């Protein structure tokens, strides 16, 4: 969503500028943000603002007759020392010659945009799944997380006129700082589960709430990402300014708090399972869990157990893949009845500009939370000393860097965070860090001014500092607050996103899909300090957060849209629709890149691809799976009757149909101590289109992989018609990559193309080495 018009309740900077020019009696003017060195403030002044006003007054005396007096707008005292003022070009030139002037930048006027991910996903009010699903109307999304902040505008029901669905059996429980009346037509349920935590001897932190209220922020973020209401004017300290909206803004939200401050994995397991159980009883349609436990046998994994029960009741369960990437076999929540979601970037960056004393500018990235966009000062670079150049631990000296910006070059095994710590612990004012841009910081990590630049830019800055040393002190000014849209390449698979195969059932390709999970703006808790800069504590109502925790609720929102548009589809059919319509090319028309390597990704990184909601609405065909098929799969894993009963809730399950070959929308060959293997898969496709259709098979296979499909053509009757086929995959003489952490053998794709129609049903065919 993009909205246009006047932002009521705020004075337009254009209006301020026009008034300033009119009051001054003529002359072309612009507003500038001016940074001053307070160490140069003359002795008679005791307050910075008095000095700034005096400087402006002196400019007025020199130019008033021809151009009128400058107009002071604001004084800045925290993130930077300086002011803003409306100045003529001549006044600006005079100001630049004043003792103590550091930098001046012209005011910019930004266009308000959405928080981007709905638009990046192709969601539009004019066409596609949003209007087809009525924006997820009446679908109930249950979130198991850290709670919810009910007062957030993201949980306002102002746009929902219909009452709570009559089928809803949930409740809003009273508790510490939480009243049942805090729920409404948007937030229709809120419960908390902490008995297991308390029983283990752990206590809820005094900062947290023994109630559904969110303390940490994570639960408010994930739930508003999935189904939050549209909130105009949302931003993170000016970044990503626009309208924050959930993927399914007309869906209902139910929060199940099962994660508390001071929690542990062991003590939380009983609470998480109780939360999932209650969500099923209450009547949720979709369940999202952005948390995980160590991968163990499915009969000892509470999320796998709870998700199976949900699936049998028709509830779709989506989970985060985990943040332990980018090595293989790091996937969490990999049970085949769970949709496992990895994290990808979107086409948005947050920018900063470094202006050197020479006048040269360098563009980089930052989300430093500015109350004003300019800071500046002396610049240090440890030229000639490799450890200092890299800002390694204990390499810098306070006498060299205190009060200065420090340039740090790529440090191999030293992380950006460690470099920042070294600069900050020695009194550095901020840092310019040159890196390969494959690592990034969480917004809360920006506890001082930091700009990330490319290696080549870092070399240019180092050259400037080295040349300036000995003549005059090298200087740099940093400007923050930019938001760039349309960045390429995008999406990319995030470095932290866990990779497949799965440990417990590697013959099922995981992750299933990837979705937006980097720098996602969504609701936060406003009373929790998000960071501290100097002595200033910062709070925010909306936060930028990264993780697969953010990607799972995106898929939950997409599922809500699909469930609303197709209420008769099973959870497996919905997953199939998302997988077979996912895309694998980025906005530069190349294969989606895997970070941090920057090399083309594989299905072990992105699964079937990046989710595409509009395409998933009309997939043509789906691979459906029934609960009995999963029981046969567990039998194929050689689970005992007791283990299968634990997972499925079925007494005395039969294993007569034991089979590891699920009717899954992907094909996986595991190479066990060999570089060759042959496997035959049996699949059944179901027509979900309104009319009969014919499809022909096409295969894209690399060297070392031979794929045979039989039959090569399928003619479906009307909606609901089913047809089987087989795929035989022969992998031969595949060499493993020199990268010890990559387990990919090779991969291709099988596509069923509608004859004379638009549908293409695509599935990855993958070989991977055993762990």
XYZ file of C-alpha atoms in Angstrom:
771
model
C 0.000 0.000 0.000
C 1.190 3.456 -0.857
C -0.731 6.440 0.374
C -0.561 10.013 -0.813
C -1.643 13.336 0.606
C -0.931 15.664 3.504
C 0.197 14.236 6.831
C -2.212 16.008 9.165
C -1.027 17.105 12.579
C 2.541 17.871 11.512
C 3.977 21.028 9.979
C 5.345 20.386 6.515
C 9.077 21.219 6.139
C 8.119 22.856 2.846
C 5.734 25.127 4.730
C 8.411 26.007 7.269
C 10.783 26.879 4.473
C 8.212 29.007 2.697
C 7.367 30.877 5.897
C 11.030 31.431 6.660
C 11.677 32.871 3.227
C 8.640 35.132 3.421
C 9.544 36.417 6.879
C 13.074 37.163 5.792
C 11.994 39.432 3.019
C 13.188 37.528 -0.048
C 16.060 35.482 -1.401
C 16.211 31.822 -2.308
C 16.710 29.630 0.723
C 17.012 26.043 1.753
C 16.852 24.383 5.100
C 20.117 22.862 6.280
C 21.137 20.637 9.136
C 24.362 21.942 10.606
C 26.786 20.021 12.787
C 29.043 22.013 15.100
C 32.100 21.088 17.156
C 31.131 22.092 20.690
C 34.773 21.993 21.771
C 35.158 25.164 19.697
C 32.381 27.025 21.502
C 33.769 30.379 22.730
C 34.153 30.831 26.495
C 31.412 33.469 27.029
C 28.718 30.961 26.020
C 27.404 28.466 28.568
C 24.741 26.880 26.354
C 25.149 25.574 22.851
C 21.974 27.170 21.559
C 23.179 30.628 22.573
C 26.312 30.063 20.490
C 24.301 28.817 17.495
C 21.966 31.811 17.621
C 24.956 34.134 17.842
C 26.507 32.539 14.754
C 23.256 32.947 12.841
C 22.987 36.540 14.024
C 26.453 37.294 12.661
C 25.434 35.837 9.302
C 22.343 38.019 9.348
C 24.419 41.147 9.973
C 26.584 40.395 6.961
C 23.815 39.562 4.483
C 20.561 40.988 5.868
C 20.297 43.862 3.414
C 20.390 41.642 0.355
C 19.070 38.312 1.535
C 17.337 38.696 4.886
C 18.188 37.011 8.172
C 18.660 33.233 8.589
C 15.845 31.457 10.414
C 16.692 29.051 13.227
C 14.512 25.903 13.229
C 15.749 23.370 15.803
C 18.636 22.827 18.187
C 19.989 19.261 18.541
C 21.645 18.164 21.763
C 21.741 14.353 21.985
C 22.830 12.383 18.924
C 24.715 15.331 17.600
C 25.479 18.896 18.530
C 24.152 21.369 16.052
C 21.106 23.031 14.650
C 18.959 23.437 11.558
C 18.274 26.698 9.827
C 16.958 28.192 6.606
C 19.921 29.754 4.795
C 20.735 31.360 1.490
C 23.631 30.030 -0.539
C 25.822 32.967 0.544
C 24.905 32.485 4.200
C 25.793 28.825 3.949
C 29.172 29.761 2.484
C 29.771 32.212 5.325
C 28.757 29.585 7.891
C 31.234 27.063 6.488
C 34.021 29.469 7.351
C 32.972 29.834 10.994
C 35.276 28.289 13.610
C 33.595 25.147 14.910
C 31.580 24.346 11.779
C 31.826 20.630 10.923
C 29.286 19.961 8.196
C 26.033 21.129 6.671
C 23.577 19.062 4.666
C 20.455 20.214 2.855
C 17.094 19.032 4.152
C 15.546 16.226 2.105
C 11.907 15.345 1.602
C 11.030 11.681 1.600
C 8.073 9.943 0.033
C 6.033 7.862 2.426
C 5.886 4.182 1.491
C 4.518 0.877 3.003
C 6.757 -1.199 5.277
C 7.506 -2.888 2.004
C 7.040 -6.613 2.481
C 3.388 -6.736 1.284
C 4.398 -4.836 -1.851
C 7.531 -6.971 -2.270
C 5.281 -10.040 -2.080
C 3.156 -8.577 -4.879
C 0.104 -7.863 -2.716
C -2.137 -5.169 -4.156
C -5.618 -3.837 -3.483
C -6.353 -3.866 -7.214
C -5.878 -7.547 -8.052
C -4.622 -10.872 -6.754
C -5.053 -12.656 -3.472
C -5.758 -9.588 -1.317
C -9.138 -8.757 -2.885
C -9.825 -12.452 -3.694
C -9.483 -13.362 -0.016
C -11.000 -10.151 1.318
C -7.632 -9.592 3.015
C -7.891 -12.800 5.024
C -11.383 -12.006 6.268
C -12.389 -13.986 9.384
C -9.428 -16.393 9.304
C -8.022 -16.856 12.817
C -4.237 -16.830 13.179
C -2.855 -18.246 16.413
C 0.633 -17.186 17.469
C 2.666 -19.024 20.118
C 5.210 -16.491 21.318
C 6.131 -13.974 24.024
C 2.727 -12.313 24.292
C 1.109 -9.241 22.802
C 0.945 -5.498 23.493
C -2.810 -4.992 23.077
C -2.698 -1.192 22.979
C -0.604 -1.198 19.785
C -2.436 0.303 16.824
C -1.577 -2.861 14.930
C -4.224 -4.626 17.012
C -6.911 -2.001 16.555
C -10.237 -3.302 15.240
C -11.276 0.015 13.729
C -11.407 -1.475 10.230
C -13.285 -4.656 11.192
C -17.050 -4.325 11.275
C -17.997 -8.008 11.495
C -18.305 -9.610 14.939
C -15.927 -12.282 16.189
C -16.652 -15.550 14.312
C -19.279 -17.614 16.114
C -17.060 -20.708 15.849
C -14.422 -19.083 18.071
C -14.146 -20.754 21.475
C -11.170 -18.827 22.798
C -10.877 -16.226 25.520
C -8.850 -13.303 26.774
C -7.490 -14.191 30.171
C -6.986 -11.690 32.947
C -3.521 -11.393 34.393
C -0.819 -8.995 35.410
C -1.367 -5.697 33.521
C -3.849 -7.429 31.220
C -7.646 -7.220 31.256
C -10.083 -9.245 29.117
C -11.528 -5.954 27.869
C -8.245 -5.279 26.085
C -9.269 -7.755 23.387
C -11.479 -6.685 20.501
C -12.568 -7.762 17.020
C -8.920 -7.918 15.851
C -7.209 -9.377 18.936
C -9.829 -11.990 19.780
C -7.844 -14.211 22.127
C -4.945 -13.951 24.565
C -3.750 -16.602 26.991
C -0.532 -17.388 28.837
C 1.087 -20.659 29.856
C 3.728 -20.718 32.569
C 2.989 -23.672 34.833
C 5.873 -25.705 33.451
C 8.250 -22.790 33.915
C 7.191 -22.304 37.519
C 7.208 -25.966 38.313
C 10.827 -26.262 37.177
C 11.841 -23.810 39.891
C 12.376 -20.870 37.571
C 10.553 -17.625 38.150
C 9.254 -15.086 35.699
C 11.491 -12.051 35.598
C 10.146 -9.014 37.486
C 10.342 -7.140 34.184
C 8.040 -9.632 32.456
C 4.323 -10.119 33.015
C 2.609 -13.225 34.344
C -0.106 -12.691 31.764
C -0.547 -12.527 27.976
C 1.095 -9.082 27.912
C 4.316 -8.953 25.924
C 7.505 -7.820 27.622
C 10.106 -8.795 25.063
C 8.491 -7.460 21.858
C 8.931 -10.622 19.797
C 5.315 -11.756 20.033
C 3.886 -8.359 19.159
C 6.210 -8.235 16.156
C 5.350 -11.674 14.764
C 1.600 -11.390 15.293
C 1.376 -7.945 13.695
C 3.492 -9.187 10.781
C 1.014 -11.970 10.099
C -2.266 -10.148 10.599
C -1.762 -6.656 11.987
C -4.016 -3.766 11.031
C -2.711 -1.043 8.719
C -0.996 1.720 10.720
C 0.087 4.878 8.937
C 3.168 6.811 9.936
C 5.016 3.819 11.339
C 8.812 3.803 11.348
C 11.898 2.844 13.275
C 13.374 6.239 14.215
C 12.549 7.494 10.717
C 13.640 4.377 8.831
C 11.069 2.449 6.755
C 8.581 5.271 7.227
C 5.151 4.398 5.898
C 2.187 2.158 6.586
C 2.833 -0.952 8.649
C 0.359 -3.654 7.734
C 0.078 -7.364 8.307
C 0.050 -9.744 5.363
C -3.589 -10.620 6.158
C -4.887 -7.359 7.655
C -8.508 -8.537 8.019
C -7.619 -11.796 9.752
C -8.109 -12.203 13.507
C -5.245 -12.680 15.981
C -5.045 -14.985 18.997
C -1.928 -14.880 21.179
C -0.688 -17.835 23.213
C 2.140 -16.694 25.437
C 4.449 -19.575 26.267
C 7.841 -17.896 26.329
C 8.826 -15.780 29.316
C 11.902 -13.907 30.373
C 14.157 -16.330 32.325
C 12.683 -19.252 30.370
C 14.687 -22.267 29.204
C 14.067 -24.802 26.463
C 13.505 -27.630 28.920
C 11.043 -25.843 31.167
C 9.198 -24.260 28.248
C 8.345 -27.498 26.438
C 5.316 -28.293 28.570
C 4.043 -24.766 28.255
C 4.502 -24.669 24.471
C 2.653 -27.896 24.016
C -0.170 -26.665 26.275
C -0.374 -23.483 24.212
C -0.671 -25.449 20.965
C -3.268 -27.692 22.510
C -5.372 -24.757 23.626
C -5.047 -23.049 20.251
C -6.489 -26.108 18.544
C -9.341 -26.250 21.072
C -10.072 -22.559 20.630
C -10.479 -22.946 16.887
C -7.515 -21.246 15.197
C -7.162 -21.841 11.450
C -3.451 -21.093 11.203
C -0.736 -21.502 13.818
C 2.695 -19.881 13.666
C 5.612 -20.641 15.955
C 8.776 -18.600 15.642
C 10.670 -20.747 18.109
C 12.213 -24.181 18.173
C 13.735 -26.943 20.232
C 16.812 -29.043 19.441
C 16.044 -31.484 16.646
C 15.235 -34.826 18.208
C 13.071 -37.766 17.284
C 9.589 -36.502 16.453
C 8.086 -38.325 19.423
C 10.156 -36.166 21.788
C 9.691 -32.858 19.955
C 6.712 -30.969 21.366
C 6.288 -28.771 18.302
C 6.209 -31.805 15.998
C 3.668 -33.468 18.274
C 1.452 -30.416 18.603
C 1.662 -29.679 14.891
C 0.540 -33.210 13.982
C -2.552 -32.822 16.142
C -3.246 -29.448 14.556
C -2.838 -30.855 11.034
C -5.328 -33.626 11.774
C -7.852 -30.937 12.749
C -7.212 -29.010 9.526
C -5.038 -26.345 11.178
C -2.082 -25.157 9.109
C 1.172 -24.969 11.094
C 4.133 -22.887 9.961
C 7.422 -22.638 11.847
C 10.700 -20.790 11.553
C 13.594 -22.816 10.165
C 16.027 -21.525 12.784
C 18.882 -19.026 12.788
C 21.834 -21.410 12.889
C 22.721 -21.143 9.173
C 24.467 -21.171 6.845
C 25.786 -24.718 7.257
C 23.909 -27.773 6.040
C 21.782 -29.908 8.357
C 20.938 -26.962 10.606
C 17.179 -26.952 9.931
C 14.825 -26.915 12.904
C 11.109 -27.723 12.874
C 11.664 -30.062 9.943
C 8.751 -32.485 10.382
C 7.016 -32.985 7.013
C 3.603 -31.951 8.383
C 5.101 -28.571 9.351
C 5.773 -25.896 6.741
C 9.353 -24.857 7.471
C 10.276 -21.326 6.446
C 13.701 -19.835 5.828
C 14.550 -16.119 5.776
C 15.317 -13.913 2.806
C 16.024 -10.235 2.271
C 13.756 -7.790 0.462
C 14.607 -5.029 -2.007
C 15.066 -2.355 0.658
C 18.199 -0.993 2.278
C 18.769 1.674 4.887
C 21.459 4.054 3.774
C 24.006 6.466 5.159
C 26.474 8.848 3.556
C 30.039 9.542 4.641
C 31.398 12.928 3.561
C 35.171 13.265 3.898
C 37.042 16.453 4.619
C 38.135 16.434 0.980
C 34.518 16.769 -0.094
C 34.321 13.232 -1.456
C 31.265 11.191 -0.482
C 30.891 7.478 0.145
C 27.548 5.690 0.400
C 26.992 2.892 2.883
C 24.380 1.222 5.091
C 23.174 1.983 8.587
C 20.112 2.023 10.809
C 21.623 4.260 13.456
C 18.569 5.745 15.252
C 19.063 9.393 14.551
C 17.067 12.234 16.016
C 18.931 14.254 13.419
C 20.749 12.841 10.396
C 24.215 14.373 10.707
C 27.178 13.731 12.962
C 30.820 14.472 12.242
C 34.324 14.863 13.598
C 37.952 13.775 13.297
C 38.690 10.488 11.559
C 41.254 7.866 12.663
C 42.749 4.963 10.731
C 45.529 2.732 12.045
C 47.613 2.975 8.873
C 50.660 0.736 8.912
C 49.448 -1.475 11.752
C 47.359 -4.394 10.515
C 45.699 -5.052 13.878
C 44.687 -1.410 14.280
C 43.482 -1.202 10.707
C 41.211 -4.141 11.421
C 40.185 -2.870 14.877
C 41.080 -6.197 16.421
C 40.641 -6.852 20.124
C 42.974 -4.720 22.299
C 44.554 -3.121 19.235
C 43.345 0.471 19.641
C 44.494 3.045 22.181
C 42.176 5.548 23.802
C 44.586 8.433 23.265
C 44.429 7.821 19.519
C 40.703 7.288 18.985
C 38.836 9.008 21.799
C 36.206 11.344 20.391
C 37.001 10.345 16.800
C 35.421 8.266 14.101
C 37.425 5.127 13.421
C 37.802 3.399 10.073
C 37.947 -0.397 10.441
C 38.751 -2.635 7.498
C 37.637 -6.264 7.035
C 38.975 -8.396 9.826
C 38.510 -11.981 8.710
C 37.636 -13.800 11.918
C 36.693 -10.599 13.765
C 32.991 -9.768 13.587
C 31.569 -6.317 13.002
C 30.183 -6.375 16.515
C 33.658 -7.058 17.934
C 35.085 -4.192 15.926
C 32.391 -1.896 17.279
C 33.155 -3.002 20.826
C 36.847 -2.228 20.339
C 36.084 1.261 19.049
C 33.505 2.017 21.717
C 35.547 0.670 24.633
C 38.368 3.054 23.715
C 36.144 6.112 23.547
C 35.667 6.234 19.806
C 32.777 8.372 18.715
C 31.661 6.055 15.945
C 32.891 3.726 13.255
C 33.065 3.357 9.512
C 33.438 -0.364 8.885
C 34.544 -1.685 5.513
C 33.311 -5.222 4.941
C 32.193 -7.671 2.290
C 28.610 -6.685 3.241
C 27.772 -10.328 3.925
C 27.286 -9.705 7.636
C 24.854 -7.198 9.029
C 23.865 -5.808 12.391
C 20.541 -5.974 14.138
C 19.183 -2.427 14.563
C 19.543 -2.693 18.344
C 23.302 -3.179 17.870
C 23.763 0.418 16.714
C 24.751 1.849 20.086
C 26.978 4.428 18.400
C 27.112 5.988 14.928
C 28.169 3.226 12.518
C 28.208 3.074 8.723
C 28.960 -0.123 6.826
C 30.712 0.441 3.492
C 32.097 -1.852 0.802
C 35.746 -2.875 0.700
C 36.490 -0.570 -2.232
C 34.901 2.384 -0.428
C 36.899 1.522 2.654
C 40.087 1.597 0.589
C 39.169 5.047 -0.725
C 38.583 6.354 2.801
C 41.863 4.821 4.007
C 43.687 6.528 1.142
C 42.181 9.883 2.114
C 43.118 9.494 5.795
C 46.659 8.426 4.954
C 47.161 11.344 2.571
C 45.683 13.884 4.988
C 47.739 12.795 7.978
C 50.613 15.155 8.660
C 48.976 18.128 6.923
C 45.691 18.500 8.751
C 43.412 16.312 10.785
C 41.279 14.105 8.532
C 37.558 14.709 8.994
C 34.343 12.854 8.252
C 30.661 13.665 8.538
C 28.001 10.972 8.659
C 24.474 11.391 7.416
C 21.851 8.837 8.404
C 18.217 8.191 7.695
C 17.988 7.080 4.072
C 15.671 4.335 2.807
C 16.360 2.861 -0.634
C 13.775 0.799 -2.534
C 14.377 -1.465 -5.519
C 17.756 -2.693 -4.310
C 19.289 -5.517 -6.360
C 19.771 -8.389 -6.015
C 16.735 -9.323 -3.979
C 15.727 -11.568 -2.471
C 18.853 -13.213 -1.099
C 18.878 -16.067 1.405
C 20.075 -14.625 4.704
C 23.331 -15.899 6.165
C 21.630 -16.864 9.434
C 18.801 -18.814 7.811
C 19.157 -22.528 8.609
C 19.885 -24.846 5.692
C 18.767 -28.312 4.734
C 18.686 -31.214 4.665
C 16.837 -31.954 7.882
C 18.513 -34.169 10.448
C 15.574 -36.410 11.324
C 14.097 -36.995 7.859
C 16.639 -35.822 5.260
C 14.659 -37.399 2.402
C 12.158 -34.527 2.735
C 13.536 -31.295 1.285
C 13.679 -28.498 3.853
C 13.178 -25.581 4.107
C 9.933 -25.667 2.150
C 10.116 -22.018 1.088
C 11.763 -18.763 2.098
C 9.965 -15.516 2.926
C 10.921 -11.985 4.040
C 12.960 -12.101 7.241
C 15.486 -9.239 7.159
C 14.852 -5.806 8.697
C 11.109 -6.326 9.039
C 9.186 -3.417 10.575
C 6.345 -4.449 12.884
C 4.830 -3.695 16.283
C 7.015 -3.590 19.387
C 6.573 -2.952 23.096
C 6.882 0.783 23.781
C 7.986 0.551 27.413
C 11.072 -1.607 26.886
C 14.356 0.118 26.194
C 15.491 -1.022 22.763
C 18.978 0.431 23.177
C 20.994 3.057 25.000
C 23.157 5.625 23.243
C 25.361 7.413 25.686
C 23.027 8.230 28.549
C 19.958 8.353 26.336
C 17.559 5.406 26.505
C 15.592 4.806 23.353
C 12.113 3.340 23.025
C 9.991 2.599 19.972
C 6.518 1.390 19.057
C 7.751 -0.285 15.870
C 11.017 -2.118 15.462
C 13.149 -3.486 12.637
C 14.018 -7.096 13.425
C 15.647 -9.894 11.417
C 15.387 -13.655 11.714
C 13.479 -16.669 10.523
C 11.132 -15.635 13.337
C 9.999 -12.914 10.962
C 9.656 -15.164 7.904
C 7.282 -17.685 9.507
C 4.536 -15.113 10.269
C 4.806 -13.832 6.700
C 3.856 -17.307 5.534
C 1.163 -17.498 8.230
C -0.341 -14.350 6.749
C -0.150 -15.775 3.223
C -1.829 -18.962 4.445
C -4.615 -16.886 6.005
C -5.218 -15.302 2.609
C -5.228 -18.686 0.863
C -7.480 -20.251 3.515
C -9.965 -17.405 3.068
C -9.883 -17.753 -0.734
C -9.980 -21.579 -0.655
C -11.604 -22.784 2.572
C -11.817 -26.340 1.204
C -8.049 -26.770 0.772
C -6.182 -28.996 3.226
C -2.998 -27.793 4.966
C -0.939 -29.951 2.574
C -2.732 -28.504 -0.459
C -2.014 -24.962 0.725
C 1.643 -25.798 1.279
C 1.842 -27.400 -2.153
C 0.329 -24.297 -3.757
C 3.000 -22.126 -2.154
C 5.855 -24.483 -3.018
C 5.000 -25.191 -6.659
C 4.478 -21.495 -7.450
C 7.523 -20.183 -5.547
C 10.170 -18.423 -7.622
C 13.933 -19.018 -7.718
C 15.097 -15.981 -9.728
C 15.821 -12.609 -8.077
C 14.956 -9.147 -9.353
C 18.140 -9.170 -11.447
C 16.901 -12.369 -13.148
C 19.606 -14.537 -11.605
C 19.292 -17.523 -9.276
C 18.595 -16.331 -5.738
C 21.928 -15.736 -4.000
C 22.924 -17.498 -0.791
C 24.636 -15.384 1.845
C 27.261 -15.028 3.186
C 29.037 -16.695 0.249
C 27.281 -14.542 -2.342
C 27.125 -17.536 -4.672
C 23.999 -18.843 -6.417
C 21.775 -20.619 -3.944
C 20.355 -24.131 -4.129
C 17.165 -25.766 -2.834
C 19.056 -26.597 0.358
C 19.131 -22.822 0.909
C 15.760 -21.675 -0.421
C 13.698 -24.878 -0.645
C 11.245 -24.624 -3.529
C 11.911 -20.886 -3.729
C 10.532 -17.593 -2.450
C 6.832 -17.578 -1.643
C 4.595 -15.783 -4.178
C 1.094 -15.245 -2.705
C -0.752 -14.233 -5.867
C 0.558 -17.198 -7.840
C -0.218 -19.569 -4.963
C -3.867 -18.524 -5.152
C -4.200 -20.311 -8.493
C -1.657 -23.169 -8.679
C -3.592 -25.405 -11.081
C -2.533 -28.672 -9.428
C -1.521 -29.634 -5.898
C 0.248 -32.501 -4.148
C -2.103 -33.414 -1.284
C -1.148 -35.455 1.791
C -3.501 -37.066 4.319
C -2.784 -37.828 7.961
C -2.579 -41.560 7.168
C 0.254 -40.840 4.731
C 2.279 -39.255 7.532
C 1.648 -42.327 9.710
C 3.047 -44.511 6.928
C 6.022 -42.154 6.735
C 6.721 -42.583 10.455
C 6.517 -46.329 9.910
C 9.050 -45.910 7.113
C 11.357 -44.220 9.602
C 11.066 -47.443 11.646
C 9.411 -45.750 14.575
C 7.965 -48.115 17.134
C 4.246 -48.353 17.755
C 4.742 -46.357 20.956
C 6.639 -43.611 19.149
C 4.024 -43.362 16.415
C 1.239 -43.210 18.976
C 3.046 -40.416 20.807
C 3.228 -38.325 17.646
C -0.147 -39.116 16.142
C -2.352 -39.832 19.152
C -3.468 -43.059 17.492
C -3.641 -46.280 19.435
C -2.131 -49.396 17.845
C -1.245 -47.753 14.527
C -0.844 -50.067 11.565
C 2.397 -50.036 9.589
C 1.148 -52.166 6.705
C 1.706 -49.235 4.355
C 5.139 -48.186 5.646
C 6.675 -45.830 3.102
C 9.228 -43.014 3.136
C 7.903 -41.674 -0.170
C 5.428 -38.995 0.837
C 3.328 -37.235 -1.792
C 5.523 -34.171 -1.287
C 5.988 -31.306 -3.820
C 9.756 -31.969 -4.023
C 12.104 -34.864 -4.755
C 15.142 -35.648 -2.628
C 17.923 -38.199 -3.159
C 20.359 -38.721 -0.274
C 23.831 -39.973 -1.203
C 24.993 -42.287 1.585
C 28.764 -42.799 1.403
C 28.560 -42.747 -2.387
C 28.386 -40.299 -5.249
C 25.779 -42.257 -7.207
C 22.211 -43.366 -6.457
C 18.895 -44.159 -8.116
C 15.508 -43.550 -6.586
C 11.955 -43.820 -7.919
C 9.212 -41.572 -6.537
C 5.463 -42.041 -6.799
C 3.277 -38.965 -6.807
C -0.375 -38.023 -7.233
C -1.531 -34.623 -8.468
C -4.969 -33.133 -7.808
C -6.644 -30.612 -10.079
C -7.841 -27.610 -8.056
C -8.812 -25.532 -11.095
C -12.436 -25.181 -12.095
C -12.187 -27.005 -15.424
C -10.485 -30.028 -17.035
C -6.898 -29.533 -18.156
C -3.985 -31.299 -19.844
C -0.403 -31.050 -18.625
C 2.922 -32.096 -20.115
C 6.094 -32.776 -18.156
C 9.391 -30.972 -18.726
C 12.637 -31.562 -16.858
C 15.658 -29.363 -16.295
C 18.527 -31.539 -15.091
C 22.257 -30.863 -14.684
C 25.136 -33.097 -15.733
C 25.233 -36.174 -13.525
C 21.455 -36.333 -13.092
C 19.053 -38.249 -15.319
C 15.315 -37.873 -14.717
C 12.604 -40.087 -16.224
C 8.932 -39.165 -15.832
C 6.115 -41.599 -16.601
C 3.709 -40.766 -18.066
C 4.898 -37.512 -19.599
C 1.374 -36.187 -20.096
C -1.623 -36.028 -17.763
C -5.229 -35.256 -18.679
C -7.310 -34.174 -15.704
C -11.064 -34.130 -15.458
C -12.805 -31.394 -13.511
C -11.955 -29.992 -10.110
C -10.808 -32.698 -7.713
C -9.601 -35.060 -10.426
C -6.464 -37.024 -9.385
C -3.768 -38.659 -11.502
C -0.583 -40.557 -10.531
C 2.870 -40.503 -12.082
C 6.373 -41.708 -11.262
C 9.765 -40.007 -11.350
C 13.018 -41.968 -11.497
C 16.136 -40.002 -10.607
C 19.578 -41.370 -11.412
C 22.493 -39.481 -9.873
C 25.975 -40.504 -10.981
C 29.520 -39.464 -10.177
C 28.535 -36.295 -8.314
C 31.432 -34.583 -6.569
C 30.968 -32.863 -3.262
C 31.873 -29.194 -3.045
C 35.181 -28.260 -1.435
C 33.085 -26.346 1.092
C 32.846 -28.732 4.060
C 29.590 -27.136 5.146
C 27.745 -27.576 1.840
C 25.975 -30.897 1.325
C 24.481 -30.222 -2.103
C 25.097 -32.778 -4.826
C 23.192 -31.318 -7.748
C 19.669 -30.267 -8.541
C 17.138 -29.699 -11.295
C 13.391 -29.160 -11.681
C 10.316 -31.015 -12.841
C 7.602 -28.802 -14.262
C 4.097 -29.782 -15.274
C 3.046 -27.242 -17.909
C -0.619 -26.731 -18.711
C -1.219 -27.284 -22.418
C -2.792 -24.132 -23.815
C -3.027 -22.658 -20.328
C -1.090 -20.566 -17.814
C -0.345 -22.985 -14.983
C 3.180 -24.261 -14.333
C 3.553 -26.682 -11.407
C 7.257 -26.824 -10.560
C 9.135 -29.005 -8.074
C 12.855 -29.176 -7.255
C 14.764 -32.433 -7.732
C 17.737 -32.509 -5.379
C 20.606 -34.795 -4.502
C 22.463 -34.170 -1.259
C 25.211 -35.916 0.650
C 24.448 -37.613 3.931
C 25.591 -35.848 7.070
